[in-house]
mmCIF file of C-alpha atoms in Angstrom:
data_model
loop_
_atom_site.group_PDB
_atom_site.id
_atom_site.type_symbol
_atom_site.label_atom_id
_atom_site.label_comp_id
_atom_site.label_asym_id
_atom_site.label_seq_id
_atom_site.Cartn_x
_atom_site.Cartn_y
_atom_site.Cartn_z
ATOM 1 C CA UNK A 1213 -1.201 -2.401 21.488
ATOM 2 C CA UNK A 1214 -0.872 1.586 21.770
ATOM 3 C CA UNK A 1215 -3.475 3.918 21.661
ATOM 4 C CA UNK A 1216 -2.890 4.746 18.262
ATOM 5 C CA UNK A 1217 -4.202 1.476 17.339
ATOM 6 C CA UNK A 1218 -7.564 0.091 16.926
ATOM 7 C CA UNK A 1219 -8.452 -3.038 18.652
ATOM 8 C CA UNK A 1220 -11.053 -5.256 16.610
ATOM 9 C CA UNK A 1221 -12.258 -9.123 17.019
ATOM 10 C CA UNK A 1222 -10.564 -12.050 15.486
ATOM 11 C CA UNK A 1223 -11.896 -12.451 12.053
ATOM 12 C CA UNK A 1224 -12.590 -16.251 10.505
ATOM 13 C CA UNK A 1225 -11.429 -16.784 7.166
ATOM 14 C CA UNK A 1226 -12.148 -19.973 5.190
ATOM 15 C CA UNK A 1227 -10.505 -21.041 2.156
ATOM 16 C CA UNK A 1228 -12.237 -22.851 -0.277
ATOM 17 C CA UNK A 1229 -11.246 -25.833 -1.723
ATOM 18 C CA UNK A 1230 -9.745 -26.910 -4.886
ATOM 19 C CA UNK A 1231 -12.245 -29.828 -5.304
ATOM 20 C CA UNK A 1232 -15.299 -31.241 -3.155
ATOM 21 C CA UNK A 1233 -12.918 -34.096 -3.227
ATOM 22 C CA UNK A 1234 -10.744 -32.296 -1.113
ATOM 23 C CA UNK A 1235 -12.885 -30.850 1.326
ATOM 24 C CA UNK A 1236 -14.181 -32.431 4.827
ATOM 25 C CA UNK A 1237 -17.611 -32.060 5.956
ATOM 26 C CA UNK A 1238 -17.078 -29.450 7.628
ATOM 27 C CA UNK A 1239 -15.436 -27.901 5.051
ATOM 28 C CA UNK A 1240 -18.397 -28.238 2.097
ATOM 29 C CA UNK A 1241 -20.669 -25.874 4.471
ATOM 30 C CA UNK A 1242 -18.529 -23.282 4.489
ATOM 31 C CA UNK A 1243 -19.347 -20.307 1.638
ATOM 32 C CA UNK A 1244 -16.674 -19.096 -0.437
ATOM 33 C CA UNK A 1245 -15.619 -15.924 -0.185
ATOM 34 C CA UNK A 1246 -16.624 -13.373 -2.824
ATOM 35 C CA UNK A 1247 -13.249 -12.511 -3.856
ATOM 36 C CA UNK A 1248 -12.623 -16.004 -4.544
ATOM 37 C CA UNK A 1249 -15.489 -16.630 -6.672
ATOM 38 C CA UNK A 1250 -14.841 -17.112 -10.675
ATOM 39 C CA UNK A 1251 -17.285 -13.833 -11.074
ATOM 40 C CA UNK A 1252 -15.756 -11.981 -8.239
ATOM 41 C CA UNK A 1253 -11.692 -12.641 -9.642
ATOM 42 C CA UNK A 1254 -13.579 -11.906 -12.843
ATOM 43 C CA UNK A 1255 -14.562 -8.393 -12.079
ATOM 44 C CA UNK A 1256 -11.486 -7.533 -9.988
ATOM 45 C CA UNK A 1257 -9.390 -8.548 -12.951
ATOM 46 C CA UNK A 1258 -11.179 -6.439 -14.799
ATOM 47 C CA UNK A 1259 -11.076 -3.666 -13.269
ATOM 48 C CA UNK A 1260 -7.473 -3.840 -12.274
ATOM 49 C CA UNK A 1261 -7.077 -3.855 -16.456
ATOM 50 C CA UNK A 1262 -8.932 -1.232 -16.968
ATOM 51 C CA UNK A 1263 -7.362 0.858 -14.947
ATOM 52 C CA UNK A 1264 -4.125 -0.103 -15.453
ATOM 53 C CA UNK A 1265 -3.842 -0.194 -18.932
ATOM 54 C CA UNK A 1266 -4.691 3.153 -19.749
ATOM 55 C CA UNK A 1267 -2.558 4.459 -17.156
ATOM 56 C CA UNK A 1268 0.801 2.417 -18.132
ATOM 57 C CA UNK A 1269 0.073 3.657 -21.666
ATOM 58 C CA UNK A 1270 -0.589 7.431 -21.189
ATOM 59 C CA UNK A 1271 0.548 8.496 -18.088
ATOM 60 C CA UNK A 1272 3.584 5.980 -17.059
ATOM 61 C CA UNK A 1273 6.238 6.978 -20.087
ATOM 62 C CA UNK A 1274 5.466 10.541 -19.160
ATOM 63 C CA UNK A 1275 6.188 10.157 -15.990
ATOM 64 C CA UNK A 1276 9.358 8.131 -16.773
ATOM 65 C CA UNK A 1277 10.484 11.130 -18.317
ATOM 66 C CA UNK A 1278 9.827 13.395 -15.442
ATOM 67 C CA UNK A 1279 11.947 11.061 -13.234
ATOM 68 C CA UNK A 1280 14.541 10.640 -15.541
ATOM 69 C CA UNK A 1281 14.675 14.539 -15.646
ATOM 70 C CA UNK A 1282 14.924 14.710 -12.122
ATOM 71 C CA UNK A 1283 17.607 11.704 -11.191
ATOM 72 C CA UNK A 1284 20.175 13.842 -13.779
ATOM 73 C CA UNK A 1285 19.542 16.413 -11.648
ATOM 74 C CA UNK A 1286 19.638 15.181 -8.414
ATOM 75 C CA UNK A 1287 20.327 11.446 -8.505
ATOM 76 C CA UNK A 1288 21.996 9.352 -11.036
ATOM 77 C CA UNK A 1289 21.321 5.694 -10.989
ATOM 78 C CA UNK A 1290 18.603 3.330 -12.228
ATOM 79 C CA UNK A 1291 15.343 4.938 -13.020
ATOM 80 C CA UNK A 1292 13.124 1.868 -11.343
ATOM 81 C CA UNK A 1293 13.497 0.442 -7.770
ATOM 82 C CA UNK A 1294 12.977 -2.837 -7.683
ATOM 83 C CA UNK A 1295 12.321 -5.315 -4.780
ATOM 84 C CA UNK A 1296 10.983 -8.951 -4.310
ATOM 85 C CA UNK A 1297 8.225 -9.458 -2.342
ATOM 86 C CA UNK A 1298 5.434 -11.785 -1.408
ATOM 87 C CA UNK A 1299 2.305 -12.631 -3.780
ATOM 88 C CA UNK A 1300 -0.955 -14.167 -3.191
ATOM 89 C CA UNK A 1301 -0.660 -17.330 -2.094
ATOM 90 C CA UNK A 1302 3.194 -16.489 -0.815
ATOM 91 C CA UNK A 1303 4.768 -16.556 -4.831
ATOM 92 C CA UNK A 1304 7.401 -14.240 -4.773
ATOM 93 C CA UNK A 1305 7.448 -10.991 -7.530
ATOM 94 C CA UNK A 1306 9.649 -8.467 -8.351
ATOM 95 C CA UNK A 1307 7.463 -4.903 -7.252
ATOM 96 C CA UNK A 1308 8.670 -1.741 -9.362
ATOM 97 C CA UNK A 1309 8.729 1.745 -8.341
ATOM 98 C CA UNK A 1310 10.059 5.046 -9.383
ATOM 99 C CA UNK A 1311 13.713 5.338 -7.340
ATOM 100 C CA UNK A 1312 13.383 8.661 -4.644
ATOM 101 C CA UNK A 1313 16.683 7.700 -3.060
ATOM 102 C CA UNK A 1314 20.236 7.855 -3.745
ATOM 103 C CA UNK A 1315 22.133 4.666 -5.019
ATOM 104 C CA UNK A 1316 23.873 3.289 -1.810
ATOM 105 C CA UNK A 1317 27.608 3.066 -1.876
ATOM 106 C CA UNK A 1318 28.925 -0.415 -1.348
ATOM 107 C CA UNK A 1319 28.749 -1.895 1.866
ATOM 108 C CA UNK A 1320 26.570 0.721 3.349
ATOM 109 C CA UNK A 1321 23.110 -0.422 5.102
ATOM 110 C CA UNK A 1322 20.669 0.829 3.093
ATOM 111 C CA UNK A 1323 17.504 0.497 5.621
ATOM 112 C CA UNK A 1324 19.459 2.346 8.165
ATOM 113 C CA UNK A 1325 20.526 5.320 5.417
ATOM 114 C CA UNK A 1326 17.265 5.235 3.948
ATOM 115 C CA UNK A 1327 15.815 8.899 5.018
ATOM 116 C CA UNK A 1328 19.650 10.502 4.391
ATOM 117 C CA UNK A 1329 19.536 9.166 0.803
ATOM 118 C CA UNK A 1330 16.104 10.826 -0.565
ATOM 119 C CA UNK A 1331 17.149 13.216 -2.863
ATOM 120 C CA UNK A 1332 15.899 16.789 -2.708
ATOM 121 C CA UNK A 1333 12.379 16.249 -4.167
ATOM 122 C CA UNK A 1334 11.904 12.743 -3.684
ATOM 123 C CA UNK A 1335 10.293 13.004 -0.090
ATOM 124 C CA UNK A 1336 7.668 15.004 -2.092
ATOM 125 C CA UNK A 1337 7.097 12.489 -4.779
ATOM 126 C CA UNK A 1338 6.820 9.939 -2.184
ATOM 127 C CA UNK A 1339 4.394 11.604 0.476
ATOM 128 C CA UNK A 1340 2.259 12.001 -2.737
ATOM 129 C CA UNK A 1341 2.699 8.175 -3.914
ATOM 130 C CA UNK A 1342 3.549 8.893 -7.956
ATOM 131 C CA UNK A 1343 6.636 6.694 -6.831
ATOM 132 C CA UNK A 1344 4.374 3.824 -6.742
ATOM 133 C CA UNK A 1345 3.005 4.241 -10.181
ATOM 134 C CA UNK A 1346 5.057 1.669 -11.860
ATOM 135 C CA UNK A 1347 3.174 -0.721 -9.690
ATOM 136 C CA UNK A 1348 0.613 -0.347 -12.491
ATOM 137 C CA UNK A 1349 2.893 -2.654 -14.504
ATOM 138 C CA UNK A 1350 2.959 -5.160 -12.022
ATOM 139 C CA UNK A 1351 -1.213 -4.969 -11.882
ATOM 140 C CA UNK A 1352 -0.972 -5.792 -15.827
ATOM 141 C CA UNK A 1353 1.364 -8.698 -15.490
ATOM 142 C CA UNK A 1354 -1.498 -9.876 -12.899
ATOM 143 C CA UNK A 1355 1.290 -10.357 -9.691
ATOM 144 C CA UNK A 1356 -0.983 -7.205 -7.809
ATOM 145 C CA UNK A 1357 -3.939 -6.033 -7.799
ATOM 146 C CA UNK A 1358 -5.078 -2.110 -7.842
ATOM 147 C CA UNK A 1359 -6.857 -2.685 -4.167
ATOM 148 C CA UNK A 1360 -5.804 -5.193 -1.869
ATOM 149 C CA UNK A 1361 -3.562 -5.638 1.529
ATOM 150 C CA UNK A 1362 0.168 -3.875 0.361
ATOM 151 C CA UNK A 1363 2.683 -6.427 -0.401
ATOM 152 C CA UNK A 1364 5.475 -7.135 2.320
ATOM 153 C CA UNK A 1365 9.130 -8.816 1.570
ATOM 154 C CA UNK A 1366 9.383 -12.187 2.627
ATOM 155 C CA UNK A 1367 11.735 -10.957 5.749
ATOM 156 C CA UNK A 1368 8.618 -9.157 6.999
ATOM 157 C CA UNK A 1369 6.271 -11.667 6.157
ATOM 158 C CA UNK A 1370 8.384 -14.417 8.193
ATOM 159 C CA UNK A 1371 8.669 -11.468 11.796
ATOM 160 C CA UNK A 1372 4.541 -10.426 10.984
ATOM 161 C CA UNK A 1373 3.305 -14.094 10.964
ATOM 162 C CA UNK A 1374 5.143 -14.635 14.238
ATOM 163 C CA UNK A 1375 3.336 -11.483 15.974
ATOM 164 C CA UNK A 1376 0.252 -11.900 14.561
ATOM 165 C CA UNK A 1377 -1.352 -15.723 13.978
ATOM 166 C CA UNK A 1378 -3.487 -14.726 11.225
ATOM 167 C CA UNK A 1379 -1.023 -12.918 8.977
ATOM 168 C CA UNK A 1380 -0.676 -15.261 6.315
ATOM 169 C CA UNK A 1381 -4.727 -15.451 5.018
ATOM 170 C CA UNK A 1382 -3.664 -12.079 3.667
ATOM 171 C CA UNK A 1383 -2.673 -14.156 1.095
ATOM 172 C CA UNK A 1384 -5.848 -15.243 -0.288
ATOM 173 C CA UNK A 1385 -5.912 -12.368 -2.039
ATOM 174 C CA UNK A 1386 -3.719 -10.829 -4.764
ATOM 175 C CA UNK A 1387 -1.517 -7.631 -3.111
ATOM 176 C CA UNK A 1388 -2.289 -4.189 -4.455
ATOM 177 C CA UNK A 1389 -1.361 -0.454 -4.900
ATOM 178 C CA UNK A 1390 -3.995 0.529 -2.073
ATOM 179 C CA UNK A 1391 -5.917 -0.953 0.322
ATOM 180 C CA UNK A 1392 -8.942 -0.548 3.606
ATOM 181 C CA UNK A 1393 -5.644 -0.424 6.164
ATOM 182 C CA UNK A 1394 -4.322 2.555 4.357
ATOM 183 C CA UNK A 1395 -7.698 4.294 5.067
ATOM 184 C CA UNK A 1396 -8.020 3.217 8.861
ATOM 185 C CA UNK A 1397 -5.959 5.715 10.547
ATOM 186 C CA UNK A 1398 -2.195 4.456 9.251
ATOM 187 C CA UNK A 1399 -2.168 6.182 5.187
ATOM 188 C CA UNK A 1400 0.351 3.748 4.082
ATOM 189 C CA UNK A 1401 2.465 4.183 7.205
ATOM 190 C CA UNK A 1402 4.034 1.625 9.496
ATOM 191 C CA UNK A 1403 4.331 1.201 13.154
ATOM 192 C CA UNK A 1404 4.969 -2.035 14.298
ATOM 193 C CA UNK A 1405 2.714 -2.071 17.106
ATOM 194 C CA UNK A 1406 -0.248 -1.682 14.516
ATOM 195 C CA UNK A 1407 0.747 -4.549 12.627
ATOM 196 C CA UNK A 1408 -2.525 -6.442 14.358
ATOM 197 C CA UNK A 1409 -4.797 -4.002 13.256
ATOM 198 C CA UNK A 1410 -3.627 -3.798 9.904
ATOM 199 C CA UNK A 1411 -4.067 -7.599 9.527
ATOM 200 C CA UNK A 1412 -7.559 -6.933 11.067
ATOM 201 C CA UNK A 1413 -8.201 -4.419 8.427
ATOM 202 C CA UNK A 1414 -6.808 -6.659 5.959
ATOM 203 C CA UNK A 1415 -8.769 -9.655 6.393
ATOM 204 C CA UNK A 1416 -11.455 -7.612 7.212
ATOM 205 C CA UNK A 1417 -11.261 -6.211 3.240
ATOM 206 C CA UNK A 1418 -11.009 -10.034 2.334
ATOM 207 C CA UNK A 1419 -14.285 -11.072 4.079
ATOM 208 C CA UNK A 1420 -16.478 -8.201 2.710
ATOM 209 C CA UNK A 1421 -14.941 -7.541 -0.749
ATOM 210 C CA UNK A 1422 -17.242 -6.321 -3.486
ATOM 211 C CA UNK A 1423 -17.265 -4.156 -6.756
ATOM 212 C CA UNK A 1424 -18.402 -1.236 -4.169
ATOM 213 C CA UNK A 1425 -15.448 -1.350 -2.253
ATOM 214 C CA UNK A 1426 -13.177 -1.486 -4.843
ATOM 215 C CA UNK A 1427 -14.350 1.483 -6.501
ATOM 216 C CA UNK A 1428 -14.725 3.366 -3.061
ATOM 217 C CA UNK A 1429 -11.068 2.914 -2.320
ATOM 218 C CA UNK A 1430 -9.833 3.468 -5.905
ATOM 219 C CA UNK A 1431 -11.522 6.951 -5.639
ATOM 220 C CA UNK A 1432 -10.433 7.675 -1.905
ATOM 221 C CA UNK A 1433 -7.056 7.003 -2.972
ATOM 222 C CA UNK A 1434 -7.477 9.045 -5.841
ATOM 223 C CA UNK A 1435 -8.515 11.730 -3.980
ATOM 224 C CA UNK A 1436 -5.635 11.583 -1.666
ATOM 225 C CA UNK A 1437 -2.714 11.546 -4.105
ATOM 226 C CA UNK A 1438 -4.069 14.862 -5.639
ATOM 227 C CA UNK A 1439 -4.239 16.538 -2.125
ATOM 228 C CA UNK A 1440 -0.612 15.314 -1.479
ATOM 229 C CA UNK A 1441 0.503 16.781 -4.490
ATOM 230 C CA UNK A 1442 -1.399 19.818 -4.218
ATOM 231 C CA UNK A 1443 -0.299 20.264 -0.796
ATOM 232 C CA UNK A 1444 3.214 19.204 -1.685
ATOM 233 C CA UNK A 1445 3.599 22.051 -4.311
ATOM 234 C CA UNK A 1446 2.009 24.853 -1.860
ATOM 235 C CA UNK A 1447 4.955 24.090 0.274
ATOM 236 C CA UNK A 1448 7.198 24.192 -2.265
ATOM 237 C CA UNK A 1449 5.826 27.500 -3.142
ATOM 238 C CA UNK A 1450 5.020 29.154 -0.761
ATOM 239 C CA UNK A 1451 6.240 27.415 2.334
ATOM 240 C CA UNK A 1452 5.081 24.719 5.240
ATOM 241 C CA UNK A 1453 3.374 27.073 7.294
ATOM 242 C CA UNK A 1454 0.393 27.832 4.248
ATOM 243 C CA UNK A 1455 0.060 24.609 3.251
ATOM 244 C CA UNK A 1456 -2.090 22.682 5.941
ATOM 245 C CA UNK A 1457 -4.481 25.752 6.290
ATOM 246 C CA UNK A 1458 -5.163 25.744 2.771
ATOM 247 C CA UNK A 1459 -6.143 21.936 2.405
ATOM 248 C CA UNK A 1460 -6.574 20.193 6.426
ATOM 249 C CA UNK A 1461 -10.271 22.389 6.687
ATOM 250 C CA UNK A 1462 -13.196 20.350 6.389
ATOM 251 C CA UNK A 1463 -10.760 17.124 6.000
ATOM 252 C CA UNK A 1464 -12.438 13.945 6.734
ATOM 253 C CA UNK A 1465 -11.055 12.375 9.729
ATOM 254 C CA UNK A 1466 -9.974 9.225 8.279
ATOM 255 C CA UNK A 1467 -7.087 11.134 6.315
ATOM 256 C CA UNK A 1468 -5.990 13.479 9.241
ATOM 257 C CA UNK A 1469 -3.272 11.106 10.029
ATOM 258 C CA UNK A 1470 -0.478 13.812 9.711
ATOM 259 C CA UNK A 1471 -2.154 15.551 12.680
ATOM 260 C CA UNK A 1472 -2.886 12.602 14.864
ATOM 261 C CA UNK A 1473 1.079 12.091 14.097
ATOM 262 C CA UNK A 1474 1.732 15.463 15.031
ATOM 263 C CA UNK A 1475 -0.344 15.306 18.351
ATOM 264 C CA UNK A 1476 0.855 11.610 19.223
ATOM 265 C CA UNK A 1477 4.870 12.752 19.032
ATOM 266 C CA UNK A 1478 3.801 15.297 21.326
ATOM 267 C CA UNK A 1479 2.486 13.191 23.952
ATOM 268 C CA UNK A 1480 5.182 11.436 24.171
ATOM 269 C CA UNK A 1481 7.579 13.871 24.347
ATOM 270 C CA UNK A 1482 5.401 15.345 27.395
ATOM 271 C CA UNK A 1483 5.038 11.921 28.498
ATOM 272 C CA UNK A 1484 9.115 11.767 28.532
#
């Protein structure tokens, strides 16, 4: 593990059964888990409806024309990306989010290209996360979730559960369009020598859910996506430089990943 990364104990999680039938002894002493509870899958449904619902039907088709806008602009193709990936309890879905990225011509290896085919204001769209807004539709259908541990491709899923033994109890709960890992130190980005701690974080979320948590991540991330964009169109206006000494003072520490990034490249660069 690097630095970067935050070490934390193994955390037990117990599935409950279908039936008393088929639990052991053992089994019938353990509690269930909150978030698997008939009230607690009742509120979380709720919620993710209420959210969701509103959004898809005021904000979504505007923001479908925005996009489409843009891609004639900048990038014609498909106006959704879409991408299979793992569910609770490992059922695949098909995730949907607005495309940022140039169609890839045939043949060419499209994780390798990725960051040479964002089109001109697509890295701005994405650092501020309205790409992931048609997630909302997936959140309706009832595949995600608004909070929960972000939803991997089967690929990833397979190479995780080898590094880390407890990878697949992320399962136990429904993916979603933000999560606790997101807040502990990463913001949505990957490294794979954090992959343990963002399991950790994960299961950690799964253990302790309740209505409070939800809520407190749902208005973290809220927070977050209109500093990005706020941030984002400073640049855009009047240039990098302004930007982070407009909105980085009196930050809270648990979204200064951008300057832990900045400081950890250049260690190593020293370090090299």
């Amino acid at each position: 593990m690097s630095s970067e990364c935050k070490k934390s104990d193994r955390l037990e999680i117990y599935f409950a059964p279908e039936s008393a039938e088929d639990a052991n002894p053992d089994e019938r002493t353990q509690p269930r888990l909150a978030i698997q509870s008939p009230l607690g899958r009742f509120f979380k449904r709720s919620l993710d409806i209420g959210l969701a619902l509103p959004i898809v039907v005021m904000i979504l088709p505007l923001l479908c024309i925005f996009f489409r806008l843009i891609h004639l602009f900048q990038s014609s193709g498909p106006l959704f990306y879409r991408q299979v990936r793992c569910g609770r309890d490992k059922q695949p879905f098909t995730i949907y989010k607005f495309r940022t990225m140039d169609v890839p011509d045939s043949g060419a290896c499209e994780i390798k290209d990725a960051e040479v085919r964002i089109f001109p204001i697509g890295d701005l769209l994405r650092a501020a996360k309205i790409d992931e807004f048609p997630q909302f539709l997936n959140v309706l259908s009832g595949a995600m979730s608004v909070v929960g541990p972000r939803p991997h491709h089967f690929d990833d899923c397979e190479a995780f559960g080898k590094l880390v033994a407890d990878y697949p109890q992320r399962t136990i709960a429904k993916p979603g369009i933000t999560g606790l890992a997101q807040f502990e130190e990463y913001d949505g980005r990957f490294e794979w020598n954090c992959i343990e701690s963002r399991v950790v974080n994960d299961l950690r979320y799964i253990r302790e859910w309740s209505p409070a948590t939800d809520l407190m991540l749902i208005s973290q991330t809220g927070a977050v996506v209109f500093r990005k964009v706020l941030r984002g169109a400073i640049r855009k206006t009047f240039g990098s430089p302004l930007a982070p000494a407009l909105l980085d003072a009196g930050k809270p520490e648990l979204l200064e990943t951008e300057a832990t990034g900045r400081e950890n490249e250049a260690s190593d660069r020293k370090a090299a």
